[in-house]
Amino acid sequence: MTKRIQRWFTMLVTAFMLTFSLSALASDETGQNTGIERLGETVVQKEIIGFAGADYWRMVKDGQEGYTTSRSPEHGVLISVPGQTWFILKEKWMSPLGALAIFGSLAMVALAYFVIGPLKLSKPKTGRKIKRWSRLDRALHWSMAFTFLTLAFSGLTLVYGKHFIKPVVPTELWSWIIYAAKQYHNYIGPIFAVLLTVVLLKWWRKSTFTMVDVKWFMKMGGMVGKYKGTHPSAGFSNGGEKAIFWLLIFFGAFITVSGFVLDFPLFGQTRRDMELSNLVHMLSALILICGFIFHIYIGLFGMEAALDGMITGEVDETWAKEHHDLWYEEVKDLPENQPGYNAKAEAELKAEAAKQSA
Ligand code: HEM
């Protein structure tokens, strides 16, 4: 019996000790945690009170300048308040109005095609070819067209992609699209500047306005209303082509200068410089995109046989007479425009003559 009582007593004491030691251990751990948590809280509170309290963030938000080791302009300003004006101008005004202008231009050319219809030749083609654009001219035109159009698409992706592409493609693909658009735009942009300069040097002379162009405009290019089909006189380029040329040069120059400011932020540009350049760049590009929607329409669908010249270098005699009568009169008797003219044989003859006279 005593043995039994002894065993019961031992078990009870062991259970009691076990319970006591476990609860002591638990209370010790929680005690430590609370201690660490309290210490962390105090540090964070101290940090908040010392460096980053509500007043601190209010000052940052108000554009207050702080201290930084960087010596670049405005690097001490974490949040630039005037940047909000730029953001509103770009996102709330220029971006929606630009989209409206582009869709409006597309709608207008569609309307022109279906309501006015393409300008057809009034007489059949004669088959006699007149030299219009050299190989160099055509290479220049198509390089410019390719560069401009791909820059336009990548630029429009940068501005509108988040509204039109992002919601309908997987995130992974979207990140690739926007990355590619940005890189393409940044690296190909300077090529546009080079081509623009060559276009200006090569074509400025034939694009200067004369009284002939004023009359061309007064008759609305013979394209609409009571003048439709009248073919007002024109030299090598008509008033409309000259206008599109100077539009390209003028806004292209703005695009180029602002593009360089944005592409190379290494010359002490401030945020204001970047914001202004961004707005000038976007506005000029949108104006050119809308203008060239009309140019491309005329070239592709709006005028019969206009594209031939920019593809083969030659136009039909009938087209030349109807759309550029003054130029036709100037060039019709040149040897290169006579039927059966062989450019290669002519060049060989000239070379031979030069050799003999030397
Ligand atoms: C698919 C796109 C395009 C087509 C089908 C096209 C078509 C044409 C055609 C047919 C001409 C010759 C007109 C003539 O012989 O009188 C021309 C001229 C011209 N194109 Fe384009 N073009 C396109 C895009 C562009 C682009 C994107 C630019 C520039 C950003 C451009 C700039 C010019 C210039 C500056 C001229 C010379 C105008 C002149 O002074 O006579 N073209 N284009």
GROMACS .gro file of C-alpha atoms and ligand atoms in nm:
model
  401
    1MET     CA    1   0.000   0.000   0.000
    2THR     CA    2   0.279   0.239   0.100
    3LYS     CA    3   0.454   0.154  -0.228
    4ARG     CA    4   0.140   0.242  -0.417
    5ILE     CA    5   0.109   0.575  -0.236
    6GLN     CA    6   0.480   0.638  -0.305
    7ARG     CA    7   0.432   0.574  -0.683
    8TRP     CA    8   0.128   0.804  -0.696
    9PHE     CA    9   0.316   1.074  -0.510
   10THR     CA   10   0.619   1.050  -0.750
   11MET     CA   11   0.392   1.076  -1.057
   12LEU     CA   12   0.212   1.379  -0.915
   13VAL     CA   13   0.535   1.561  -0.832
   14THR     CA   14   0.677   1.486  -1.181
   15ALA     CA   15   0.359   1.612  -1.351
   16PHE     CA   16   0.359   1.924  -1.139
   17MET     CA   17   0.727   1.997  -1.213
   18LEU     CA   18   0.678   1.936  -1.583
   19THR     CA   19   0.382   2.170  -1.597
   20PHE     CA   20   0.563   2.437  -1.400
   21SER     CA   21   0.882   2.422  -1.609
   22LEU     CA   22   0.689   2.437  -1.940
   23SER     CA   23   0.482   2.733  -1.833
   24ALA     CA   24   0.798   2.904  -1.702
   25LEU     CA   25   0.966   2.844  -2.040
   26ALA     CA   26   0.665   2.982  -2.225
   27SER     CA   27   0.644   3.290  -2.013
   28ASP     CA   28   1.017   3.342  -2.061
   29GLU     CA   29   0.985   3.332  -2.444
   30THR     CA   30   0.688   3.570  -2.454
   31GLY     CA   31   0.871   3.797  -2.218
   32GLN     CA   32   1.165   3.809  -2.456
   33ASN     CA   33   0.940   3.869  -2.763
   34THR     CA   34   0.757   4.149  -2.598
   35GLY     CA   35   1.088   4.299  -2.505
   36ILE     CA   36   1.215   4.284  -2.867
   37GLU     CA   37   0.885   4.410  -3.005
   38ARG     CA   38   0.887   4.699  -2.763
   39LEU     CA   39   1.244   4.783  -2.856
   40GLY     CA   40   1.156   4.772  -3.234
   41GLU     CA   41   0.851   4.987  -3.179
   42THR     CA   42   1.053   5.243  -2.995
   43VAL     CA   43   1.318   5.256  -3.268
   44VAL     CA   44   1.056   5.295  -3.540
   45GLN     CA   45   0.871   5.556  -3.338
   46LYS     CA   46   1.194   5.742  -3.282
   47GLU     CA   47   1.271   5.727  -3.654
   48ILE     CA   48   0.925   5.850  -3.743
   49ILE     CA   49   0.936   6.132  -3.494
   50GLY     CA   50   1.297   6.220  -3.575
   51PHE     CA   51   1.309   6.195  -3.954
   52ALA     CA   52   0.989   6.100  -4.129
   53GLY     CA   53   0.687   6.225  -3.943
   54ALA     CA   54   0.369   6.356  -4.100
   55ASP     CA   55   0.520   6.704  -4.123
   56TYR     CA   56   0.823   6.563  -4.298
   57TRP     CA   57   0.612   6.397  -4.569
   58ARG     CA   58   0.396   6.706  -4.600
   59MET     CA   59   0.709   6.908  -4.676
   60VAL     CA   60   0.828   6.648  -4.927
   61LYS     CA   61   0.489   6.657  -5.097
   62ASP     CA   62   0.501   7.036  -5.107
   63GLY     CA   63   0.827   7.015  -5.302
   64GLN     CA   64   1.061   7.120  -5.018
   65GLU     CA   65   1.428   7.074  -5.110
   66GLY     CA   66   1.636   6.842  -4.891
   67TYR     CA   67   2.000   6.742  -4.879
   68THR     CA   68   2.168   6.496  -5.114
   69THR     CA   69   2.528   6.435  -5.211
   70SER     CA   70   2.428   6.450  -5.580
   71ARG     CA   71   2.507   6.787  -5.736
   72SER     CA   72   2.271   6.748  -6.033
   73PRO     CA   73   1.995   7.011  -6.067
   74GLU     CA   74   1.694   6.953  -5.841
   75HIS     CA   75   1.822   6.623  -5.700
   76GLY     CA   76   1.734   6.743  -5.351
   77VAL     CA   77   1.366   6.766  -5.451
   78LEU     CA   78   1.192   6.432  -5.408
   79ILE     CA   79   0.847   6.535  -5.532
   80SER     CA   80   0.834   6.815  -5.789
   81VAL     CA   81   0.508   7.007  -5.753
   82PRO     CA   82   0.499   7.179  -6.098
   83GLY     CA   83   0.532   6.825  -6.243
   84GLN     CA   84   0.161   6.787  -6.166
   85THR     CA   85   0.082   7.055  -6.426
   86TRP     CA   86   0.279   6.858  -6.685
   87PHE     CA   87   0.104   6.537  -6.585
   88ILE     CA   88  -0.240   6.697  -6.622
   89LEU     CA   89  -0.153   6.862  -6.956
   90LYS     CA   90  -0.018   6.533  -7.094
   91GLU     CA   91  -0.258   6.275  -6.954
   92LYS     CA   92  -0.582   6.470  -6.926
   93TRP     CA   93  -0.557   6.698  -7.230
   94MET     CA   94  -0.300   6.613  -7.494
   95SER     CA   95  -0.341   6.237  -7.481
   96PRO     CA   96  -0.723   6.223  -7.528
   97LEU     CA   97  -0.728   6.515  -7.773
   98GLY     CA   98  -0.447   6.352  -7.974
   99ALA     CA   99  -0.640   6.024  -7.996
  100LEU     CA  100  -0.946   6.220  -8.108
  101ALA     CA  101  -0.741   6.402  -8.376
  102ILE     CA  102  -0.596   6.075  -8.511
  103PHE     CA  103  -0.933   5.898  -8.525
  104GLY     CA  104  -1.083   6.221  -8.670
  105SER     CA  105  -0.821   6.228  -8.948
  106LEU     CA  106  -0.881   5.860  -9.025
  107ALA     CA  107  -1.256   5.925  -9.037
  108MET     CA  108  -1.203   6.224  -9.269
  109VAL     CA  109  -0.995   6.027  -9.521
  110ALA     CA  110  -1.252   5.744  -9.511
  111LEU     CA  111  -1.522   6.005  -9.576
  112ALA     CA  112  -1.315   6.160  -9.858
  113TYR     CA  113  -1.278   5.817 -10.018
  114PHE     CA  114  -1.645   5.721  -9.995
  115VAL     CA  115  -1.805   6.065 -10.051
  116ILE     CA  116  -1.564   6.250 -10.285
  117GLY     CA  117  -1.395   5.940 -10.425
  118PRO     CA  118  -1.042   5.902 -10.561
  119LEU     CA  119  -0.918   6.152 -10.821
  120LYS     CA  120  -0.920   5.960 -11.148
  121LEU     CA  121  -0.726   6.056 -11.461
  122SER     CA  122  -0.964   6.232 -11.701
  123LYS     CA  123  -0.791   6.084 -12.010
  124PRO     CA  124  -0.644   5.736 -12.063
  125LYS     CA  125  -0.273   5.679 -11.995
  126THR     CA  126  -0.059   5.723 -12.311
  127GLY     CA  127   0.206   5.476 -12.198
  128ARG     CA  128   0.485   5.731 -12.249
  129LYS     CA  129   0.692   5.758 -11.931
  130ILE     CA  130   0.827   6.080 -11.777
  131LYS     CA  131   1.117   6.059 -11.531
  132ARG     CA  132   1.011   6.207 -11.196
  133TRP     CA  133   1.205   6.067 -10.897
  134SER     CA  134   1.566   5.946 -10.903
  135ARG     CA  135   1.677   5.626 -10.729
  136LEU     CA  136   1.825   5.840 -10.449
  137ASP     CA  137   1.500   6.037 -10.409
  138ARG     CA  138   1.302   5.715 -10.377
  139ALA     CA  139   1.546   5.560 -10.132
  140LEU     CA  140   1.529   5.878  -9.925
  141HIS     CA  141   1.148   5.889  -9.934
  142TRP     CA  142   1.096   5.527  -9.832
  143SER     CA  143   1.363   5.541  -9.561
  144MET     CA  144   1.193   5.850  -9.421
  145ALA     CA  145   0.847   5.692  -9.451
  146PHE     CA  146   0.962   5.370  -9.275
  147THR     CA  147   1.145   5.557  -8.998
  148PHE     CA  148   0.859   5.801  -8.942
  149LEU     CA  149   0.586   5.538  -8.939
  150THR     CA  150   0.769   5.297  -8.707
  151LEU     CA  151   0.857   5.584  -8.473
  152ALA     CA  152   0.492   5.693  -8.484
  153PHE     CA  153   0.371   5.343  -8.393
  154SER     CA  154   0.626   5.296  -8.114
  155GLY     CA  155   0.553   5.648  -7.982
  156LEU     CA  156   0.177   5.588  -7.988
  157THR     CA  157   0.236   5.259  -7.802
  158LEU     CA  158   0.425   5.451  -7.533
  159VAL     CA  159   0.138   5.697  -7.491
  160TYR     CA  160  -0.173   5.485  -7.555
  161GLY     CA  161  -0.050   5.126  -7.509
  162LYS     CA  162  -0.160   5.120  -7.145
  163HIS     CA  163  -0.519   5.189  -7.255
  164PHE     CA  164  -0.542   4.977  -7.572
  165ILE     CA  165  -0.285   4.695  -7.550
  166LYS     CA  166  -0.220   4.632  -7.179
  167PRO     CA  167  -0.577   4.525  -7.091
  168VAL     CA  168  -0.592   4.264  -7.370
  169VAL     CA  169  -0.250   4.090  -7.356
  170PRO     CA  170  -0.076   3.884  -7.085
  171THR     CA  171   0.141   4.092  -6.847
  172GLU     CA  172   0.462   3.920  -6.963
  173LEU     CA  173   0.391   4.010  -7.327
  174TRP     CA  174   0.292   4.366  -7.236
  175SER     CA  175   0.622   4.419  -7.055
  176TRP     CA  176   0.808   4.306  -7.369
  177ILE     CA  177   0.598   4.525  -7.599
  178ILE     CA  178   0.646   4.842  -7.395
  179TYR     CA  179   1.018   4.771  -7.343
  180ALA     CA  180   1.071   4.714  -7.718
  181ALA     CA  181   0.872   5.030  -7.804
  182LYS     CA  182   1.082   5.240  -7.568
  183GLN     CA  183   1.416   5.103  -7.688
  184TYR     CA  184   1.318   5.132  -8.055
  185HIS     CA  185   1.197   5.489  -8.011
  186ASN     CA  186   1.509   5.598  -7.822
  187TYR     CA  187   1.761   5.445  -8.063
  188ILE     CA  188   1.589   5.508  -8.399
  189GLY     CA  189   1.481   5.866  -8.314
  190PRO     CA  190   1.820   6.020  -8.410
  191ILE     CA  191   1.799   5.853  -8.755
  192PHE     CA  192   1.482   6.057  -8.818
  193ALA     CA  193   1.683   6.375  -8.746
  194VAL     CA  194   1.948   6.275  -9.002
  195LEU     CA  195   1.689   6.188  -9.269
  196LEU     CA  196   1.499   6.510  -9.203
  197THR     CA  197   1.815   6.712  -9.267
  198VAL     CA  198   1.883   6.526  -9.595
  199VAL     CA  199   1.516   6.573  -9.705
  200LEU     CA  200   1.545   6.946  -9.636
  201LEU     CA  201   1.873   6.982  -9.826
  202LYS     CA  202   1.753   6.771 -10.120
  203TRP     CA  203   1.398   6.903 -10.172
  204TRP     CA  204   1.376   7.257 -10.030
  205ARG     CA  205   1.433   7.431 -10.363
  206LYS     CA  206   1.143   7.265 -10.544
  207SER     CA  207   0.922   7.324 -10.237
  208THR     CA  208   0.940   7.704 -10.222
  209PHE     CA  209   0.598   7.864 -10.268
  210THR     CA  210   0.513   8.078 -10.573
  211MET     CA  211   0.201   8.260 -10.699
  212VAL     CA  212   0.112   7.943 -10.891
  213ASP     CA  213   0.061   7.770 -10.554
  214VAL     CA  214  -0.160   8.052 -10.424
  215LYS     CA  215  -0.388   8.001 -10.726
  216TRP     CA  216  -0.372   7.623 -10.669
  217PHE     CA  217  -0.497   7.673 -10.312
  218MET     CA  218  -0.769   7.916 -10.425
  219LYS     CA  219  -0.903   7.642 -10.651
  220MET     CA  220  -0.868   7.392 -10.362
  221GLY     CA  221  -0.630   7.183 -10.569
  222GLY     CA  222  -0.913   7.094 -10.805
  223MET     CA  223  -1.017   6.827 -10.559
  224VAL     CA  224  -1.347   6.945 -10.410
  225GLY     CA  225  -1.661   7.147 -10.474
  226LYS     CA  226  -1.710   7.336 -10.799
  227TYR     CA  227  -1.336   7.303 -10.881
  228LYS     CA  228  -1.336   6.923 -10.865
  229GLY     CA  229  -1.156   6.783 -11.169
  230THR     CA  230  -1.031   7.124 -11.293
  231HIS     CA  231  -0.658   7.046 -11.246
  232PRO     CA  232  -0.518   7.389 -11.148
  233SER     CA  233  -0.166   7.457 -11.279
  234ALA     CA  234   0.134   7.326 -11.084
  235GLY     CA  235   0.509   7.294 -11.120
  236PHE     CA  236   0.703   6.985 -11.003
  237SER     CA  237   0.520   7.002 -10.668
  238ASN     CA  238   0.177   7.150 -10.615
  239GLY     CA  239   0.072   7.376 -10.325
  240GLY     CA  240  -0.053   7.081 -10.117
  241GLU     CA  241   0.273   6.887 -10.155
  242LYS     CA  242   0.475   7.194 -10.063
  243ALA     CA  243   0.258   7.251  -9.756
  244ILE     CA  244   0.310   6.891  -9.639
  245PHE     CA  245   0.684   6.927  -9.704
  246TRP     CA  246   0.716   7.240  -9.482
  247LEU     CA  247   0.486   7.087  -9.221
  248LEU     CA  248   0.730   6.796  -9.204
  249ILE     CA  249   1.034   7.026  -9.180
  250PHE     CA  250   0.881   7.265  -8.925
  251PHE     CA  251   0.730   7.015  -8.681
  252GLY     CA  252   1.006   6.763  -8.759
  253ALA     CA  253   1.257   7.023  -8.632
  254PHE     CA  254   1.059   7.060  -8.305
  255ILE     CA  255   1.041   6.682  -8.272
  256THR     CA  256   1.416   6.653  -8.333
  257VAL     CA  257   1.527   6.919  -8.083
  258SER     CA  258   1.286   6.806  -7.809
  259GLY     CA  259   1.374   6.441  -7.884
  260PHE     CA  260   1.745   6.507  -7.828
  261VAL     CA  261   1.669   6.684  -7.497
  262LEU     CA  262   1.472   6.376  -7.385
  263ASP     CA  263   1.711   6.116  -7.530
  264PHE     CA  264   2.030   6.259  -7.375
  265PRO     CA  265   1.955   6.395  -7.026
  266LEU     CA  266   2.327   6.460  -6.967
  267PHE     CA  267   2.351   6.834  -7.010
  268GLY     CA  268   2.199   6.961  -6.688
  269GLN     CA  269   1.838   6.947  -6.810
  270THR     CA  270   1.594   7.017  -6.526
  271ARG     CA  271   1.261   6.843  -6.481
  272ARG     CA  272   1.094   7.152  -6.632
  273ASP     CA  273   1.310   7.118  -6.945
  274MET     CA  274   1.216   6.751  -6.976
  275GLU     CA  275   0.845   6.819  -6.922
  276LEU     CA  276   0.839   7.102  -7.177
  277SER     CA  277   1.030   6.887  -7.427
  278ASN     CA  278   0.788   6.602  -7.371
  279LEU     CA  279   0.486   6.824  -7.443
  280VAL     CA  280   0.647   6.986  -7.751
  281HIS     CA  281   0.757   6.643  -7.877
  282MET     CA  282   0.413   6.489  -7.834
  283LEU     CA  283   0.218   6.781  -7.981
  284SER     CA  284   0.445   6.810  -8.289
  285ALA     CA  285   0.436   6.434  -8.346
  286LEU     CA  286   0.055   6.424  -8.322
  287ILE     CA  287   0.026   6.711  -8.574
  288LEU     CA  288   0.260   6.532  -8.817
  289ILE     CA  289   0.085   6.197  -8.774
  290CYS     CA  290  -0.250   6.358  -8.859
  291GLY     CA  291  -0.098   6.548  -9.156
  292PHE     CA  292   0.064   6.235  -9.295
  293ILE     CA  293  -0.258   6.034  -9.269
  294PHE     CA  294  -0.381   6.260  -9.553
  295HIS     CA  295  -0.051   6.231  -9.745
  296ILE     CA  296  -0.059   5.851  -9.724
  297TYR     CA  297  -0.426   5.845  -9.828
  298ILE     CA  298  -0.349   6.054 -10.140
  299GLY     CA  299  -0.045   5.842 -10.223
  300LEU     CA  300  -0.218   5.505 -10.176
  301PHE     CA  301  -0.586   5.554 -10.267
  302GLY     CA  302  -0.677   5.920 -10.322
  303MET     CA  303  -0.510   5.989 -10.659
  304GLU     CA  304  -0.488   5.749 -10.951
  305ALA     CA  305  -0.131   5.670 -11.059
  306ALA     CA  306   0.039   5.898 -10.799
  307LEU     CA  307   0.225   5.605 -10.641
  308ASP     CA  308   0.389   5.494 -10.968
  309GLY     CA  309   0.642   5.777 -10.951
  310MET     CA  310   0.758   5.691 -10.600
  311ILE     CA  311   0.788   5.320 -10.689
  312THR     CA  312   0.934   5.312 -11.040
  313GLY     CA  313   1.067   5.668 -11.061
  314GLU     CA  314   0.851   5.735 -11.370
  315VAL     CA  315   0.497   5.865 -11.420
  316ASP     CA  316   0.260   5.838 -11.714
  317GLU     CA  317   0.248   6.138 -11.950
  318THR     CA  318  -0.126   6.185 -11.885
  319TRP     CA  319  -0.071   6.205 -11.506
  320ALA     CA  320   0.217   6.452 -11.551
  321LYS     CA  321   0.007   6.674 -11.784
  322GLU     CA  322  -0.299   6.671 -11.560
  323HIS     CA  323  -0.140   6.721 -11.217
  324HIS     CA  324   0.187   6.905 -11.291
  325ASP     CA  325   0.133   7.077 -11.627
  326LEU     CA  326   0.407   7.344 -11.587
  327TRP     CA  327   0.664   7.081 -11.491
  328TYR     CA  328   0.554   6.860 -11.782
  329GLU     CA  329   0.614   7.146 -12.026
  330GLU     CA  330   0.965   7.194 -11.881
  331VAL     CA  331   1.074   6.830 -11.902
  332LYS     CA  332   0.881   6.675 -12.191
  333ASP     CA  333   1.155   6.742 -12.448
  334LEU     CA  334   1.447   6.617 -12.238
  335PRO     CA  335   1.624   6.321 -12.400
  336GLU     CA  336   1.554   6.099 -12.097
  337ASN     CA  337   1.181   6.143 -12.153
  338GLN     CA  338   1.184   6.036 -12.518
  339PRO     CA  339   1.044   5.694 -12.608
  340GLY     CA  340   1.318   5.432 -12.644
  341TYR     CA  341   1.568   5.630 -12.437
  342ASN     CA  342   1.837   5.400 -12.297
  343ALA     CA  343   1.997   5.548 -11.986
  344LYS     CA  344   2.284   5.295 -11.983
  345ALA     CA  345   2.375   5.348 -12.347
  346GLU     CA  346   2.354   5.726 -12.301
  347ALA     CA  347   2.590   5.711 -12.001
  348GLU     CA  348   2.836   5.497 -12.200
  349LEU     CA  349   2.826   5.745 -12.491
  350LYS     CA  350   2.891   6.036 -12.255
  351ALA     CA  351   3.182   5.853 -12.091
  352GLU     CA  352   3.330   5.774 -12.435
  353ALA     CA  353   3.297   6.139 -12.545
  354ALA     CA  354   3.465   6.257 -12.224
  355LYS     CA  355   3.752   6.009 -12.279
  356GLN     CA  356   3.809   6.130 -12.635
  357SER     CA  357   3.807   6.498 -12.545
  358ALA     CA  358   4.058   6.438 -12.261
  359HEM     C1  359   0.271   5.447  -9.703
  359HEM     C2  360   0.318   5.566  -9.685
  359HEM     C3  361   0.347   5.667  -9.792
  359HEM     C4  362   0.309   5.670  -9.922
  359HEM     C5  363   0.226   5.571  -9.998
  359HEM     C6  364   0.365   5.790  -9.981
  359HEM     C7  365   0.351   5.828 -10.111
  359HEM     C8  366   0.414   5.935 -10.170
  359HEM     C9  367   0.411   5.968 -10.309
  359HEM    C10  368   0.334   5.890 -10.413
  359HEM    C11  369   0.483   6.078 -10.328
  359HEM    C12  370   0.512   6.147 -10.461
  359HEM    C13  371   0.410   6.248 -10.500
  359HEM    C14  372   0.446   6.308 -10.633
  359HEM     O1  373   0.511   6.243 -10.713
  359HEM     O2  374   0.408   6.422 -10.656
  359HEM    C15  375   0.535   6.119 -10.201
  359HEM    C16  376   0.613   6.229 -10.177
  359HEM    C17  377   0.661   6.267 -10.056
  359HEM     N1  378   0.645   6.198  -9.936
  359HEM    FE1  379   0.540   6.028  -9.909
  359HEM     N2  380   0.433   5.857  -9.883
  359HEM    C18  381   0.425   5.785  -9.767
  359HEM    C19  382   0.476   5.819  -9.644
  359HEM    C20  383   0.549   5.931  -9.622
  359HEM    C21  384   0.597   5.970  -9.493
  359HEM    C22  385   0.569   5.894  -9.364
  359HEM    C23  386   0.666   6.085  -9.510
  359HEM    C24  387   0.737   6.169  -9.410
  359HEM    C25  388   0.722   6.165  -9.284
  359HEM    C26  389   0.659   6.120  -9.649
  359HEM    C27  390   0.715   6.231  -9.703
  359HEM    C28  391   0.708   6.267  -9.837
  359HEM    C29  392   0.766   6.387  -9.893
  359HEM    C30  393   0.844   6.493  -9.815
  359HEM    C31  394   0.737   6.385 -10.029
  359HEM    C32  395   0.777   6.489 -10.133
  359HEM    C33  396   0.667   6.585 -10.149
  359HEM    C34  397   0.706   6.684 -10.251
  359HEM     O3  398   0.772   6.778 -10.213
  359HEM     O4  399   0.670   6.667 -10.367
  359HEM     N3  400   0.586   6.024  -9.714
  359HEM     N4  401   0.491   6.029 -10.105
   0.00000   0.00000   0.00000
